[in-house]
């Protein structure tokens, strides 16, 4: 939580002025019972109407000044709270964007969404309430006790006993509920995760008639969350009745003591009323303080959860871009080992992509997902990657743009280990079309410019034509200005895939990765797409991941994966002769008689 206070540094003025104006309001409020005592003793006691009116005016003035101070304090506290939450969301989003796939997989999408929405909102409420009430309520409580001593010392000792008793109740409940609120937020994560999963997979759930089972599973998680919330709510609910009991008992004792003291002539009736008012102020403020503590408890629990995300550091480190002058200086002091690496780089420069005995193990996995992957790809070659479900095809191509780091071995591009590239330098060389076609809300042009920020219309149309998307884009109202709904929901699966391919082609990357990105296309469109990519200028190196043998059979090399290992590598004809895994896949799609013909 302490580390999050840095986001308040730009609101130093607000964090000072908000409590200050609240303290001014509280100060004026403490004078009200004394004015009331004067009205009763000197005005009503002596039937002095003019005095009553004058002091009534003073009370109204105190109320108006207090109201102005309260509104001013609310303005500054709200400004600081909203500003902090805004900066916190920006920082949290930027931090999450900087995490590698490994950390994002470990955290989970539902957890990150909860942190950025519900948790940040709770922190915002906590900051707002702390600035407004954290100093005001204790000030009123102890101020009322001090004012009581100025009226009558014996009666004031009732305040001395009451305030510690109330503090024990309030802070005891706070310490009890704080860990429980953490569990409630964790339960909220679980419910949000189940909700997201069900909404994302709604079609699959309906296709397999699993609605009732998912409803029951959701009800169990929701019921657990409800039980936790009810339990912590019941504990928190004890605050008000217990504090009211203590305050009312104290008020009874105060009235009895005050009556005796009035009868003795030690204090006046107005002073007894003032003492009761001070006790009422303590009651109101302690109830506020109790509610404030509940809010602070939630905010602290949420702040700690947010801080836990900030404490997660990316497992990947990226090389900084080096200027030519800096590079020359570095070369002048290069070690023998670095010189040897440079020699190896020059030697392997003919190879565009090299996997050198690469292994990959996901975080928390019990076994390797990829084992001893070793192959070389020349510039301009087309490489097909095929294998059964779960064989590691996507894992393999995800290592080229360095979404995941090899746990053993090296992945090299142009003879240089991908770990030695800067992020922008590496990603600018690579265009990737992921398995799931994802488009963003906006226009077709805006989506295409993800591939290249300054892409011209001519470049965009060229990429769209190569991706076989020109026909349907031209039919859209507005063409490049046609709107795209979130996730491309207003487009068919084939249209989404073709636009995502066009987006990758806009920047004319040196390496193009198509991760089963033509699965929704018919065979004719798929063939036309592959031919158009081959005809592009620039000797682009292409990796095609596909379940279709027809999509990769004309590739220069075909990598066959089987349970995370390379079963074989070669051309279509070579594999058809010697690789059992490839034969099984190919003949499952093309019966032997048809294949031979």
Coordinates of C-alpha atoms in Angstrom, one line a residue:
X1 CA 0.0 0.0 0.0
X2 CA 2.8 2.4 0.9
X3 CA 4.3 2.1 -2.6
X4 CA 1.0 3.3 -4.1
X5 CA 1.1 6.5 -2.2
X6 CA 3.5 7.8 -4.8
X7 CA 0.5 8.5 -7.0
X8 CA -0.6 11.2 -4.5
X9 CA 2.6 13.2 -5.1
X10 CA 0.9 15.3 -7.8
X11 CA -1.9 16.1 -5.5
X12 CA 0.0 17.5 -2.5
X13 CA -2.1 20.6 -2.4
X14 CA -5.4 18.6 -2.4
X15 CA -4.2 16.2 0.2
X16 CA -3.5 19.2 2.5
X17 CA -6.5 21.4 1.8
X18 CA -9.1 18.7 1.9
X19 CA -8.4 17.6 5.6
X20 CA -7.7 21.3 6.5
X21 CA -11.2 22.5 5.4
X22 CA -12.7 19.4 7.1
X23 CA -10.9 20.4 10.3
X24 CA -12.3 24.0 10.0
X25 CA -15.8 22.6 9.5
X26 CA -15.3 20.4 12.6
X27 CA -14.0 23.4 14.6
X28 CA -17.1 25.4 13.8
X29 CA -19.3 22.4 14.7
X30 CA -17.7 22.1 18.1
X31 CA -18.8 25.7 19.0
X32 CA -22.5 24.9 18.2
X33 CA -23.3 23.2 21.6
X34 CA -21.7 26.2 23.5
X35 CA -23.9 28.6 21.5
X36 CA -26.9 26.4 22.3
X37 CA -26.0 26.4 26.0
X38 CA -25.8 30.2 26.0
X39 CA -29.2 30.5 24.3
X40 CA -30.8 28.2 26.9
X41 CA -29.1 29.8 30.0
X42 CA -29.0 33.5 29.0
X43 CA -31.7 33.8 26.3
X44 CA -34.5 31.5 27.2
X45 CA -33.7 31.6 31.0
X46 CA -34.1 35.4 31.1
X47 CA -36.7 35.6 28.3
X48 CA -34.3 37.7 26.2
X49 CA -35.7 37.3 22.7
X50 CA -33.2 39.5 21.0
X51 CA -30.3 37.5 22.5
X52 CA -31.9 34.3 21.3
X53 CA -32.2 35.8 17.8
X54 CA -28.7 37.1 17.8
X55 CA -27.2 33.7 18.9
X56 CA -29.5 31.9 16.5
X57 CA -28.0 34.0 13.7
X58 CA -24.6 33.0 15.0
X59 CA -25.6 29.3 14.8
X60 CA -26.8 29.8 11.2
X61 CA -23.6 31.6 10.3
X62 CA -21.6 28.7 11.8
X63 CA -23.7 26.3 9.8
X64 CA -23.2 28.2 6.5
X65 CA -19.4 28.5 7.1
X66 CA -19.3 24.8 7.9
X67 CA -21.2 23.9 4.7
X68 CA -18.8 26.0 2.6
X69 CA -15.8 24.3 4.2
X70 CA -17.4 20.9 3.7
X71 CA -18.1 21.4 0.0
X72 CA -14.6 22.8 -0.5
X73 CA -13.1 19.8 1.2
X74 CA -15.2 17.4 -0.9
X75 CA -14.0 19.1 -4.1
X76 CA -10.3 18.7 -3.2
X77 CA -10.7 15.1 -1.9
X78 CA -12.7 14.0 -5.0
X79 CA -10.1 15.7 -7.3
X80 CA -7.3 13.8 -5.5
X81 CA -9.1 10.5 -5.4
X82 CA -10.1 10.5 -9.1
X83 CA -6.7 11.7 -10.1
X84 CA -5.0 8.9 -8.1
X85 CA -7.3 6.2 -9.6
X86 CA -6.7 7.5 -13.1
X87 CA -2.9 7.4 -12.7
X88 CA -3.1 4.0 -11.0
X89 CA -5.1 2.5 -13.9
X90 CA -2.7 4.0 -16.4
X91 CA 0.3 2.6 -14.5
X92 CA -1.3 -0.8 -13.9
X93 CA -2.3 -1.1 -17.6
X94 CA 1.2 -0.1 -18.7
X95 CA 2.8 -2.6 -16.2
X96 CA 0.6 -5.4 -17.4
X97 CA 1.5 -4.6 -21.0
X98 CA 5.1 -4.9 -20.1
X99 CA 4.7 -8.4 -18.7
X100 CA 5.6 -11.4 -20.7
X101 CA 3.1 -14.1 -21.8
X102 CA 4.4 -16.3 -18.9
X103 CA 3.4 -13.8 -16.2
X104 CA 0.1 -13.0 -17.9
X105 CA -0.7 -16.7 -18.1
X106 CA 0.1 -17.0 -14.4
X107 CA -2.0 -14.1 -13.3
X108 CA -5.0 -14.8 -15.4
X109 CA -7.2 -12.4 -17.4
X110 CA -10.0 -12.4 -14.8
X111 CA -7.6 -11.4 -12.0
X112 CA -6.1 -8.5 -14.0
X113 CA -9.6 -7.2 -15.0
X114 CA -10.7 -7.2 -11.3
X115 CA -7.5 -5.4 -10.3
X116 CA -8.0 -2.7 -12.9
X117 CA -11.7 -2.1 -12.2
X118 CA -13.2 -3.2 -8.8
X119 CA -9.9 -2.9 -6.8
X120 CA -8.9 0.5 -8.2
X121 CA -12.5 1.8 -7.6
X122 CA -12.2 0.6 -4.0
X123 CA -8.9 2.4 -3.6
X124 CA -10.5 5.6 -5.1
X125 CA -13.3 5.4 -2.5
X126 CA -10.7 4.8 0.3
X127 CA -8.6 7.8 -0.7
X128 CA -11.7 10.1 -0.9
X129 CA -13.0 9.0 2.5
X130 CA -9.6 9.2 4.2
X131 CA -9.0 12.8 3.0
X132 CA -12.5 13.8 4.1
X133 CA -13.0 12.0 7.4
X134 CA -9.9 10.3 8.7
X135 CA -8.8 13.4 10.6
X136 CA -12.2 15.0 11.0
X137 CA -13.8 12.2 13.0
X138 CA -11.0 11.7 15.6
X139 CA -10.8 15.5 15.9
X140 CA -14.5 15.8 16.7
X141 CA -14.3 12.9 19.2
X142 CA -11.4 14.2 21.2
X143 CA -12.4 17.8 20.6
X144 CA -15.8 17.1 22.1
X145 CA -14.1 15.5 25.1
X146 CA -11.9 18.5 25.6
X147 CA -14.9 20.9 25.3
X148 CA -16.7 18.7 27.9
X149 CA -13.8 19.3 30.3
X150 CA -14.2 23.0 29.9
X151 CA -17.8 22.7 31.0
X152 CA -17.6 20.2 33.9
X153 CA -14.6 17.9 34.9
X154 CA -16.7 15.3 36.7
X155 CA -19.1 14.8 33.8
X156 CA -16.3 14.8 31.3
X157 CA -14.8 11.7 32.9
X158 CA -17.8 9.8 31.3
X159 CA -16.3 10.8 28.0
X160 CA -12.9 9.4 29.1
X161 CA -14.4 6.0 29.7
X162 CA -16.7 6.0 26.7
X163 CA -14.2 6.8 24.0
X164 CA -11.7 4.0 24.7
X165 CA -14.6 1.5 24.9
X166 CA -15.9 2.6 21.5
X167 CA -12.3 2.5 20.1
X168 CA -11.8 -1.1 21.2
X169 CA -15.1 -2.1 19.4
X170 CA -14.3 -0.2 16.2
X171 CA -10.7 -1.2 15.8
X172 CA -11.3 -4.8 17.0
X173 CA -13.9 -5.2 14.3
X174 CA -11.6 -3.6 11.7
X175 CA -8.8 -6.1 12.6
X176 CA -11.2 -9.0 12.3
X177 CA -12.7 -8.0 9.0
X178 CA -9.5 -7.0 7.1
X179 CA -8.4 -10.5 6.2
X180 CA -12.0 -11.5 5.4
X181 CA -12.3 -8.7 2.8
X182 CA -9.2 -10.1 1.0
X183 CA -11.0 -13.5 0.8
X184 CA -14.1 -11.7 -0.6
X185 CA -12.1 -10.1 -3.4
X186 CA -10.5 -13.4 -4.2
X187 CA -14.0 -14.9 -4.5
X188 CA -14.9 -12.1 -6.8
X189 CA -12.0 -13.0 -9.0
X190 CA -13.3 -16.6 -9.2
X191 CA -16.8 -15.4 -10.2
X192 CA -15.5 -13.0 -12.7
X193 CA -13.3 -15.7 -14.2
X194 CA -16.3 -18.1 -14.5
X195 CA -18.4 -15.3 -16.1
X196 CA -15.8 -14.4 -18.7
X197 CA -15.2 -18.1 -19.5
X198 CA -18.9 -18.7 -20.0
X199 CA -19.5 -15.6 -22.1
X200 CA -16.5 -16.4 -24.3
X201 CA -17.4 -20.0 -24.8
X202 CA -21.2 -19.5 -25.0
X203 CA -21.5 -21.2 -28.4
X204 CA -19.5 -24.2 -27.3
X205 CA -21.5 -24.6 -24.1
X206 CA -24.8 -24.5 -26.1
X207 CA -23.3 -26.8 -28.8
X208 CA -22.6 -29.5 -26.1
X209 CA -25.8 -28.8 -24.2
X210 CA -23.9 -27.9 -21.0
X211 CA -25.9 -24.9 -20.0
X212 CA -27.3 -26.5 -16.8
X213 CA -23.9 -27.7 -15.7
X214 CA -22.3 -24.3 -16.2
X215 CA -25.2 -22.6 -14.4
X216 CA -24.8 -25.0 -11.4
X217 CA -21.0 -24.4 -11.4
X218 CA -21.5 -20.6 -11.5
X219 CA -24.2 -20.8 -8.7
X220 CA -21.7 -22.7 -6.5
X221 CA -19.0 -20.0 -7.0
X222 CA -21.5 -17.2 -6.6
X223 CA -23.0 -18.8 -3.5
X224 CA -19.6 -19.1 -1.9
X225 CA -19.0 -15.4 -2.6
X226 CA -22.4 -14.5 -1.2
X227 CA -21.7 -16.5 2.0
X228 CA -18.3 -14.8 2.5
X229 CA -19.9 -11.4 1.9
X230 CA -22.8 -12.2 4.3
X231 CA -20.3 -13.4 7.0
X232 CA -18.1 -10.3 6.8
X233 CA -21.2 -8.2 6.5
X234 CA -22.6 -9.6 9.7
X235 CA -19.4 -8.9 11.5
X236 CA -19.3 -5.3 10.2
X237 CA -22.9 -4.9 11.0
X238 CA -22.0 -5.4 14.7
X239 CA -20.4 -2.0 14.7
X240 CA -23.5 0.2 14.7
X241 CA -25.6 -1.6 17.4
X242 CA -22.6 -2.1 19.8
X243 CA -21.5 1.6 19.4
X244 CA -25.1 2.8 19.9
X245 CA -25.5 0.7 23.1
X246 CA -22.3 2.1 24.5
X247 CA -23.2 5.7 23.6
X248 CA -26.8 5.4 24.9
X249 CA -25.6 3.9 28.2
X250 CA -23.1 6.8 28.4
X251 CA -25.8 9.3 27.6
X252 CA -28.0 7.9 30.4
X253 CA -25.1 8.2 32.9
X254 CA -24.4 11.7 31.6
X255 CA -28.0 12.8 32.1
X256 CA -28.1 11.4 35.6
X257 CA -24.8 13.0 36.5
X258 CA -25.8 16.2 34.9
X259 CA -29.1 16.3 36.7
X260 CA -27.4 15.8 40.1
X261 CA -24.8 18.5 39.2
X262 CA -27.6 21.0 38.2
X263 CA -29.5 20.2 41.4
X264 CA -26.3 21.0 43.3
X265 CA -26.0 24.3 41.3
X266 CA -22.5 23.3 39.9
X267 CA -23.6 23.5 36.3
X268 CA -26.5 25.0 34.4
X269 CA -29.3 23.3 32.3
X270 CA -27.8 24.7 29.1
X271 CA -24.4 23.1 30.0
X272 CA -26.1 19.7 30.4
X273 CA -27.7 20.1 27.0
X274 CA -24.3 21.0 25.6
X275 CA -22.7 17.9 27.2
X276 CA -25.5 15.7 25.6
X277 CA -24.9 17.4 22.2
X278 CA -21.2 16.6 22.5
X279 CA -22.0 13.0 23.3
X280 CA -24.3 12.9 20.3
X281 CA -21.5 14.3 18.1
X282 CA -19.2 11.6 19.4
X283 CA -21.9 9.0 18.5
X284 CA -22.3 10.3 15.0
X285 CA -18.6 10.6 14.3
X286 CA -17.8 7.2 15.6
X287 CA -20.5 5.7 13.4
X288 CA -18.9 7.6 10.5
X289 CA -15.5 6.4 11.7
X290 CA -16.7 2.8 11.8
X291 CA -18.0 3.0 8.2
X292 CA -14.8 4.8 7.2
X293 CA -12.7 2.0 8.7
X294 CA -14.7 -0.6 6.8
X295 CA -14.1 1.3 3.5
X296 CA -10.4 1.8 4.4
X297 CA -10.2 -2.0 5.2
X298 CA -11.6 -2.8 1.8
X299 CA -9.3 -0.2 0.1
X300 CA -6.2 -1.6 1.9
X301 CA -7.0 -5.1 0.9
X302 CA -7.5 -4.0 -2.7
X303 CA -4.4 -1.8 -2.7
X304 CA -2.3 -4.8 -1.5
X305 CA -3.8 -6.9 -4.3
X306 CA -2.9 -4.1 -6.8
X307 CA 0.6 -3.8 -5.3
X308 CA 1.1 -7.6 -5.7
X309 CA 0.7 -7.1 -9.5
X310 CA 3.2 -4.3 -9.6
X311 CA 5.7 -6.5 -7.7
X312 CA 5.5 -9.1 -10.5
X313 CA 8.4 -8.4 -12.8
X314 CA 8.7 -9.6 -16.4
X315 CA 10.9 -12.6 -16.8
X316 CA 12.1 -11.1 -20.1
X317 CA 14.7 -8.4 -20.4
X318 CA 15.2 -6.5 -23.7
X319 CA 18.4 -5.0 -25.1
X320 CA 18.3 -1.3 -25.4
X321 CA 18.7 0.3 -28.8
X322 CA 22.4 1.2 -29.4
X323 CA 23.3 4.3 -31.5
X324 CA 26.0 3.8 -34.1
X325 CA 28.5 5.8 -32.0
X326 CA 27.7 3.7 -28.9
X327 CA 28.1 0.6 -31.0
X328 CA 31.5 1.7 -32.2
X329 CA 32.6 2.4 -28.7
X330 CA 31.4 -1.0 -27.6
X331 CA 33.2 -2.6 -30.5
X332 CA 36.4 -1.0 -29.3
X333 CA 36.2 -2.7 -25.9
X334 CA 34.8 -6.0 -27.1
X335 CA 36.0 -9.1 -25.3
X336 CA 37.3 -12.2 -27.0
X337 CA 34.0 -14.0 -26.2
X338 CA 32.0 -11.2 -27.8
X339 CA 34.2 -11.3 -30.8
X340 CA 33.6 -15.0 -31.1
X341 CA 29.8 -14.4 -31.0
X342 CA 30.2 -11.9 -33.8
X343 CA 32.1 -14.4 -35.9
X344 CA 29.3 -16.9 -35.3
X345 CA 26.8 -14.3 -36.3
X346 CA 28.5 -13.6 -39.6
X347 CA 28.8 -17.3 -40.3
X348 CA 25.1 -17.9 -39.7
X349 CA 23.9 -14.8 -41.5
X350 CA 22.7 -16.8 -44.5
X351 CA 20.1 -18.5 -42.2
X352 CA 17.1 -16.2 -41.6
X353 CA 15.8 -18.3 -38.7
X354 CA 17.6 -20.9 -36.7
X355 CA 16.3 -23.1 -33.8
X356 CA 19.4 -24.5 -32.1
X357 CA 18.3 -27.5 -30.0
X358 CA 15.5 -25.5 -28.4
X359 CA 13.4 -26.7 -25.5
X360 CA 10.4 -24.9 -23.9
X361 CA 8.8 -25.5 -20.5
X362 CA 5.8 -23.4 -19.5
X363 CA 5.8 -21.9 -16.0
X364 CA 4.4 -24.5 -13.5
X365 CA 4.4 -27.3 -16.1
X366 CA 5.7 -30.7 -15.1
X367 CA 7.3 -31.5 -18.4
X368 CA 8.7 -29.8 -21.5
X369 CA 6.2 -28.6 -24.1
X370 CA 8.9 -28.6 -26.8
X371 CA 12.0 -30.8 -26.8
X372 CA 15.2 -30.5 -28.8
X373 CA 13.8 -28.5 -31.8
X374 CA 16.6 -28.0 -34.3
X375 CA 16.2 -26.6 -37.8
X376 CA 17.5 -23.9 -40.1
X377 CA 15.4 -21.7 -42.5
X378 CA 16.9 -19.7 -45.4
X379 CA 15.7 -16.2 -46.3
X380 CA 12.7 -16.3 -48.6
X381 CA 11.8 -19.9 -47.8
X382 CA 8.3 -21.0 -46.9
X383 CA 8.1 -23.4 -43.9
X384 CA 5.1 -25.5 -43.1
X385 CA 4.5 -26.7 -39.5
X386 CA 2.0 -29.5 -39.0
X387 CA 1.2 -31.9 -36.3
X388 CA -1.6 -33.2 -34.1
X389 CA -3.5 -31.1 -31.5
X390 CA -1.2 -30.2 -28.6
X391 CA 1.9 -31.1 -30.5
X392 CA 3.4 -27.7 -29.9
X393 CA 2.9 -25.9 -33.2
X394 CA 1.8 -22.5 -31.7
X395 CA 4.5 -22.8 -28.9
X396 CA 7.2 -23.1 -31.6
X397 CA 6.2 -20.1 -33.6
X398 CA 5.6 -18.0 -30.4
X399 CA 9.3 -18.2 -29.7
X400 CA 10.3 -16.5 -33.0
X401 CA 8.8 -13.0 -31.9
X402 CA 10.0 -13.9 -28.4
X403 CA 6.6 -14.2 -26.8
X404 CA 8.2 -17.0 -24.7
X405 CA 11.9 -17.6 -24.1
X406 CA 13.6 -20.9 -24.7
X407 CA 14.4 -22.7 -21.5
X408 CA 17.2 -24.5 -23.3
X409 CA 19.0 -23.8 -26.6
X410 CA 18.8 -20.7 -28.8
X411 CA 16.5 -19.1 -31.3
X412 CA 18.4 -16.9 -33.8
X413 CA 17.2 -14.5 -36.5
X414 CA 19.9 -13.4 -39.0
X415 CA 22.5 -15.2 -36.9
X416 CA 21.6 -13.2 -33.8
X417 CA 19.9 -14.6 -30.7
X418 CA 16.4 -13.1 -30.3
X419 CA 17.4 -12.1 -26.7
X420 CA 19.9 -9.7 -28.1
X421 CA 17.4 -7.7 -30.1
X422 CA 15.5 -4.7 -28.8
X423 CA 11.7 -5.2 -28.7
X424 CA 10.9 -2.8 -31.5
X425 CA 13.7 -4.0 -33.7
X426 CA 12.6 -7.6 -33.4
X427 CA 8.9 -7.1 -33.7
X428 CA 9.2 -4.8 -36.7
X429 CA 10.8 -7.6 -38.6
X430 CA 8.0 -10.0 -37.9
X431 CA 4.4 -10.0 -38.9
X432 CA 2.2 -12.6 -37.0
X433 CA -1.4 -13.6 -37.5
X434 CA -2.5 -15.4 -34.4
X435 CA -4.7 -18.5 -34.2
X436 CA -7.7 -16.4 -33.0
X437 CA -8.5 -13.6 -35.3
X438 CA -8.8 -10.4 -33.2
X439 CA -9.9 -7.1 -34.5
X440 CA -10.4 -3.9 -32.5
X441 CA -13.3 -1.5 -32.4
X442 CA -12.9 1.3 -34.9
X443 CA -12.6 1.4 -38.7
X444 CA -11.0 -1.0 -41.2
X445 CA -8.3 1.6 -41.8
X446 CA -7.5 2.0 -38.1
X447 CA -7.2 -1.8 -37.7
X448 CA -4.8 -1.9 -40.7
X449 CA -2.7 0.8 -39.3
X450 CA -1.8 -1.5 -36.4
X451 CA 0.6 -3.1 -38.9
X452 CA 2.1 0.2 -39.8
X453 CA 1.2 3.5 -38.2
X454 CA 1.8 5.7 -41.2
X455 CA 0.5 3.2 -43.8
X456 CA -1.0 5.0 -46.9
X457 CA -4.3 4.0 -48.5
X458 CA -2.3 2.4 -51.4
X459 CA -0.3 0.2 -49.0
X460 CA -3.5 -0.8 -47.1
X461 CA -5.3 -1.7 -50.3
X462 CA -2.3 -3.7 -51.5
X463 CA -2.3 -5.7 -48.3
X464 CA -6.0 -6.2 -48.4
X465 CA -5.8 -7.4 -52.0
X466 CA -3.0 -9.9 -51.1
X467 CA -5.1 -11.2 -48.2
X468 CA -8.0 -11.8 -50.6
X469 CA -10.2 -9.3 -48.7
X470 CA -10.6 -6.6 -51.4
X471 CA -13.9 -7.9 -52.7
X472 CA -15.8 -7.7 -49.4
X473 CA -14.1 -4.5 -48.2
X474 CA -15.1 -2.7 -51.4
X475 CA -18.7 -3.7 -50.8
X476 CA -18.7 -2.2 -47.4
X477 CA -20.3 1.3 -46.9
X478 CA -17.3 3.6 -46.5
X479 CA -14.8 0.9 -47.6
X480 CA -11.8 1.6 -45.4
X481 CA -13.9 3.8 -43.2
X482 CA -16.4 1.0 -42.6
X483 CA -16.9 0.3 -38.9
X484 CA -15.5 -2.7 -37.1
X485 CA -17.3 -3.8 -34.0
X486 CA -15.4 -5.0 -30.9
X487 CA -13.6 -8.3 -31.7
X488 CA -14.9 -7.9 -35.3
X489 CA -18.4 -9.3 -34.3
X490 CA -20.0 -7.7 -37.3
X491 CA -17.8 -9.7 -39.7
X492 CA -17.8 -13.4 -40.5
X493 CA -14.9 -15.7 -39.4
X494 CA -13.4 -15.7 -42.9
X495 CA -13.6 -12.0 -43.2
X496 CA -11.9 -11.5 -39.8
X497 CA -9.1 -13.9 -40.7
X498 CA -8.4 -12.1 -44.0
X499 CA -8.3 -8.7 -42.4
X500 CA -5.9 -9.9 -39.7
X501 CA -3.7 -11.3 -42.4
X502 CA -3.9 -8.0 -44.3
X503 CA -3.0 -6.2 -41.0
X504 CA 0.2 -8.3 -40.8
X505 CA 1.1 -7.7 -44.4
X506 CA 0.7 -3.9 -44.3
X507 CA 4.2 -3.4 -42.7
X508 CA 5.8 -5.8 -45.3
X509 CA 7.6 -7.8 -42.6
X510 CA 10.7 -9.9 -43.3
X511 CA 9.2 -12.9 -41.5
X512 CA 5.5 -13.7 -41.7
X513 CA 3.9 -16.2 -39.3
X514 CA 0.5 -17.5 -40.1
X515 CA -0.7 -19.5 -37.1
X516 CA -3.6 -21.6 -38.6
X517 CA -5.0 -18.3 -39.7
X518 CA -6.8 -19.6 -42.8
X519 CA -8.9 -22.3 -41.1
X520 CA -12.1 -20.4 -41.9
X521 CA -11.2 -20.0 -45.6
X522 CA -12.3 -22.3 -48.4
X523 CA -9.6 -24.2 -50.3
X524 CA -9.7 -21.9 -53.3
X525 CA -9.3 -18.7 -51.3
X526 CA -6.6 -20.4 -49.2
X527 CA -4.6 -21.3 -52.3
X528 CA -5.1 -17.9 -53.8
X529 CA -3.8 -16.3 -50.6
X530 CA -0.7 -18.5 -50.5
X531 CA 0.1 -17.7 -54.1
X532 CA -0.4 -14.0 -53.5
X533 CA 2.0 -14.1 -50.6
X534 CA 4.6 -16.0 -52.7
X535 CA 4.3 -13.3 -55.4
X536 CA 5.0 -10.4 -52.9
X537 CA 8.3 -8.5 -53.3
X538 CA 11.1 -8.8 -50.8
X539 CA 11.9 -12.5 -50.3
X540 CA 9.7 -12.8 -47.3
X541 CA 10.3 -15.8 -45.0
X542 CA 6.9 -17.4 -44.3
X543 CA 5.9 -19.8 -41.5
X544 CA 2.5 -21.5 -42.1
X545 CA 1.0 -23.5 -39.2
X546 CA -1.9 -25.5 -40.5
X547 CA -4.0 -28.6 -39.9
X548 CA -4.5 -28.9 -43.7
X549 CA -1.9 -30.8 -45.6
X550 CA -2.9 -28.9 -48.7
X551 CA -1.9 -25.5 -47.1
X552 CA 1.7 -26.6 -46.6
X553 CA 2.4 -29.3 -49.1
X554 CA 4.1 -26.8 -51.5
X555 CA 6.4 -25.4 -48.7
X556 CA 10.1 -25.5 -49.1
X557 CA 10.3 -27.3 -45.8
X558 CA 7.7 -29.0 -43.6
X559 CA 8.3 -29.5 -39.9
X560 CA 6.3 -32.4 -38.4
X561 CA 5.7 -32.1 -34.7
X562 CA 4.6 -35.0 -32.5
X563 CA 4.0 -34.5 -28.8
X564 CA 6.5 -31.6 -28.6
X565 CA 9.2 -33.2 -30.6
X566 CA 10.3 -33.0 -34.2
X567 CA 9.1 -36.2 -35.8
X568 CA 10.8 -35.2 -39.1
X569 CA 11.6 -32.3 -41.5
X570 CA 11.6 -32.2 -45.3
X571 CA 9.6 -31.6 -48.4
X572 CA 6.1 -33.0 -48.9
X573 CA 7.3 -35.9 -51.1
X574 CA 10.1 -36.8 -48.7
X575 CA 7.9 -36.9 -45.7
X576 CA 5.2 -38.8 -47.5
X577 CA 7.8 -41.5 -48.1
X578 CA 9.4 -41.8 -44.7
X579 CA 7.4 -40.0 -41.9
X580 CA 4.6 -42.1 -40.4
X581 CA 3.1 -39.1 -38.5
X582 CA 2.9 -37.0 -41.7
X583 CA 1.5 -40.0 -43.6
X584 CA -1.2 -40.4 -41.0
X585 CA -2.2 -36.8 -41.2
X586 CA -2.1 -36.6 -45.0
X587 CA -4.0 -39.8 -45.7
X588 CA -6.6 -38.9 -43.1
X589 CA -7.5 -35.9 -45.3
X590 CA -6.8 -37.5 -48.7
X591 CA -7.6 -41.3 -49.1
X592 CA -4.7 -43.2 -50.6
X593 CA -6.4 -43.8 -54.0
X594 CA -7.3 -40.1 -54.3
X595 CA -3.7 -39.0 -53.3
X596 CA -2.1 -41.4 -55.8
X597 CA -4.3 -40.2 -58.6

